[in-house]
Amino acid sequence: MARHAFSRELRLLTPAQFKNVFDNPVRAASPHITLLAKPNGLEHPRLGLAVPKKALKRAVWRNRVKRVARESFRLKQHKLPAVDIVVIAKKGIGDVPNDELFELMEKLWRTLSRRCKSSA
C-alpha cells in the first residue's frame, strides 16, 4: 500500500516557491476555490495554501478549509503529476460543507492533472 503522508518536502515553504507558481500557472477553478500549478522538476507534487482573511474572517473557518485541502492532497498526491500547487480559497467557501468541499477538491485535482499533462 502506498505511503500517505504530508511531510515537509511536500509543502511550498518560501515566498519564492509561491511566487514561481503565480508566474504563468496552469489553472483549475470553481466558484469557491482556485488551484494554480506549475511543473517543479521534482519527482513529486508540492502543496501551498492561500486562505485569506478576506474570504474567511475567522481563523477556525480558515483552518477547516486548509485541513480539508491538505487531507485531500495527502490522499491524491500519488496520482498527481510533479507540480507545485497553490490552493486559493475564495469568498463563500465557508458555506460549503466538508463532504462537498472534498468532492470539489477531487474534481479540481482531476482537472489540474489533465491540464498539466496536456500542457507538458
mmCIF file of C-alpha atoms in Angstrom:
data_model
loop_
_atom_site.group_PDB
_atom_site.id
_atom_site.type_symbol
_atom_site.label_atom_id
_atom_site.label_comp_id
_atom_site.label_asym_id
_atom_site.label_seq_id
_atom_site.Cartn_x
_atom_site.Cartn_y
_atom_site.Cartn_z
ATOM 1 C CA MET A 1 0.000 0.000 0.000
ATOM 2 C CA ALA A 2 1.242 3.489 -0.818
ATOM 3 C CA ARG A 3 2.513 5.683 1.996
ATOM 4 C CA HIS A 4 0.163 8.609 2.519
ATOM 5 C CA ALA A 5 1.911 11.406 4.367
ATOM 6 C CA PHE A 6 2.182 15.163 4.193
ATOM 7 C CA SER A 7 5.814 15.695 5.097
ATOM 8 C CA ARG A 8 7.819 18.917 4.842
ATOM 9 C CA GLU A 9 9.137 18.010 1.385
ATOM 10 C CA LEU A 10 5.556 18.032 0.036
ATOM 11 C CA ARG A 11 4.941 21.672 1.050
ATOM 12 C CA LEU A 12 5.683 25.008 -0.548
ATOM 13 C CA LEU A 13 7.582 26.820 2.179
ATOM 14 C CA THR A 14 9.170 30.020 0.895
ATOM 15 C CA PRO A 15 7.716 33.120 -0.769
ATOM 16 C CA ALA A 16 9.956 32.405 -3.779
ATOM 17 C CA GLN A 17 8.325 28.985 -4.230
ATOM 18 C CA PHE A 18 4.861 30.568 -4.113
ATOM 19 C CA LYS A 19 5.917 33.362 -6.498
ATOM 20 C CA ASN A 20 7.177 30.800 -9.004
ATOM 21 C CA VAL A 21 3.711 29.196 -9.119
ATOM 22 C CA PHE A 22 1.960 32.561 -9.553
ATOM 23 C CA ASP A 23 4.076 33.288 -12.675
ATOM 24 C CA ASN A 24 2.188 31.808 -15.657
ATOM 25 C CA PRO A 25 0.397 28.855 -13.949
ATOM 26 C CA VAL A 26 -1.973 26.160 -15.170
ATOM 27 C CA ARG A 27 -5.390 26.827 -13.574
ATOM 28 C CA ALA A 28 -8.302 24.749 -12.335
ATOM 29 C CA ALA A 29 -11.089 26.783 -10.765
ATOM 30 C CA SER A 30 -14.557 26.685 -9.269
ATOM 31 C CA PRO A 31 -16.644 29.473 -7.742
ATOM 32 C CA HIS A 32 -15.208 28.666 -4.281
ATOM 33 C CA ILE A 33 -11.612 27.605 -4.881
ATOM 34 C CA THR A 34 -8.821 28.006 -7.432
ATOM 35 C CA LEU A 35 -5.832 25.736 -7.967
ATOM 36 C CA LEU A 36 -2.711 27.082 -9.649
ATOM 37 C CA ALA A 37 0.038 24.700 -10.739
ATOM 38 C CA LYS A 38 3.433 24.805 -12.357
ATOM 39 C CA PRO A 39 5.929 21.960 -13.080
ATOM 40 C CA ASN A 40 8.570 21.737 -10.357
ATOM 41 C CA GLY A 41 11.301 19.454 -11.753
ATOM 42 C CA LEU A 42 10.988 17.110 -8.755
ATOM 43 C CA GLU A 43 9.539 13.619 -8.654
ATOM 44 C CA HIS A 44 6.544 14.564 -6.504
ATOM 45 C CA PRO A 45 3.913 17.309 -6.210
ATOM 46 C CA ARG A 46 4.076 20.026 -3.551
ATOM 47 C CA LEU A 47 1.226 21.988 -1.988
ATOM 48 C CA GLY A 48 0.871 25.570 -0.811
ATOM 49 C CA LEU A 49 -2.251 27.088 0.743
ATOM 50 C CA ALA A 50 -3.574 30.646 0.471
ATOM 51 C CA VAL A 51 -6.710 31.147 2.544
ATOM 52 C CA PRO A 52 -7.087 34.908 3.052
ATOM 53 C CA LYS A 53 -8.975 36.654 5.835
ATOM 54 C CA LYS A 54 -10.952 38.422 3.141
ATOM 55 C CA ALA A 55 -12.506 35.082 2.136
ATOM 56 C CA LEU A 56 -12.988 33.713 5.671
ATOM 57 C CA LYS A 57 -12.911 36.076 8.635
ATOM 58 C CA ARG A 58 -12.439 33.630 11.481
ATOM 59 C CA ALA A 59 -9.299 31.539 11.988
ATOM 60 C CA VAL A 60 -11.306 28.378 12.714
ATOM 61 C CA TRP A 61 -13.046 28.718 9.342
ATOM 62 C CA ARG A 62 -9.727 29.231 7.519
ATOM 63 C CA ASN A 63 -8.172 26.298 9.363
ATOM 64 C CA ARG A 64 -11.066 23.997 8.379
ATOM 65 C CA VAL A 65 -10.583 24.783 4.695
ATOM 66 C CA LYS A 66 -6.822 24.255 4.975
ATOM 67 C CA ARG A 67 -7.324 20.973 6.829
ATOM 68 C CA VAL A 68 -9.676 19.633 4.141
ATOM 69 C CA ALA A 69 -7.333 20.773 1.329
ATOM 70 C CA ARG A 70 -4.312 19.126 2.996
ATOM 71 C CA GLU A 71 -6.163 15.872 3.607
ATOM 72 C CA SER A 72 -7.467 15.760 0.047
ATOM 73 C CA PHE A 73 -3.937 16.402 -1.286
ATOM 74 C CA ARG A 74 -2.473 13.763 1.035
ATOM 75 C CA LEU A 75 -4.816 11.127 -0.365
ATOM 76 C CA LYS A 76 -4.387 12.179 -4.033
ATOM 77 C CA GLN A 77 -0.672 13.047 -4.139
ATOM 78 C CA HIS A 78 0.306 9.731 -5.763
ATOM 79 C CA LYS A 79 -1.975 10.393 -8.740
ATOM 80 C CA LEU A 80 -0.809 13.978 -9.314
ATOM 81 C CA PRO A 81 1.987 14.982 -11.695
ATOM 82 C CA ALA A 82 5.219 16.580 -10.390
ATOM 83 C CA VAL A 83 3.926 20.129 -9.996
ATOM 84 C CA ASP A 84 3.841 22.855 -7.379
ATOM 85 C CA ILE A 85 0.217 23.626 -6.487
ATOM 86 C CA VAL A 86 -1.238 26.644 -4.695
ATOM 87 C CA VAL A 87 -4.805 26.355 -3.383
ATOM 88 C CA ILE A 88 -6.554 29.735 -3.171
ATOM 89 C CA ALA A 89 -9.830 29.990 -1.249
ATOM 90 C CA LYS A 90 -12.472 32.464 -2.424
ATOM 91 C CA LYS A 91 -15.349 34.199 -0.695
ATOM 92 C CA GLY A 92 -18.250 31.877 0.050
ATOM 93 C CA ILE A 93 -16.171 28.757 0.675
ATOM 94 C CA GLY A 94 -17.160 28.860 4.347
ATOM 95 C CA ASP A 95 -20.710 27.875 3.390
ATOM 96 C CA VAL A 96 -19.582 24.653 1.685
ATOM 97 C CA PRO A 97 -19.826 21.563 3.950
ATOM 98 C CA ASN A 98 -16.740 19.345 4.334
ATOM 99 C CA ASP A 99 -18.064 16.460 2.217
ATOM 100 C CA GLU A 100 -18.915 18.791 -0.682
ATOM 101 C CA LEU A 101 -15.541 20.506 -0.294
ATOM 102 C CA PHE A 102 -13.817 17.100 -0.558
ATOM 103 C CA GLU A 103 -15.778 16.292 -3.745
ATOM 104 C CA LEU A 104 -14.931 19.697 -5.190
ATOM 105 C CA MET A 105 -11.237 19.184 -4.445
ATOM 106 C CA GLU A 106 -11.340 15.720 -6.077
ATOM 107 C CA LYS A 107 -12.811 17.226 -9.231
ATOM 108 C CA LEU A 108 -10.234 20.022 -9.279
ATOM 109 C CA TRP A 109 -7.312 17.576 -8.785
ATOM 110 C CA ARG A 110 -8.516 15.595 -11.825
ATOM 111 C CA THR A 111 -8.915 18.759 -13.916
ATOM 112 C CA LEU A 112 -5.491 20.005 -12.881
ATOM 113 C CA SER A 113 -3.826 16.694 -13.679
ATOM 114 C CA ARG A 114 -5.426 16.634 -17.114
ATOM 115 C CA ARG A 115 -4.404 20.221 -17.887
ATOM 116 C CA CYS A 116 -0.828 19.727 -16.656
ATOM 117 C CA LYS A 117 -0.399 16.644 -18.848
ATOM 118 C CA SER A 118 -1.813 18.404 -21.912
ATOM 119 C CA SER A 119 0.418 21.488 -21.418
ATOM 120 C CA ALA A 120 3.584 19.398 -20.994
#
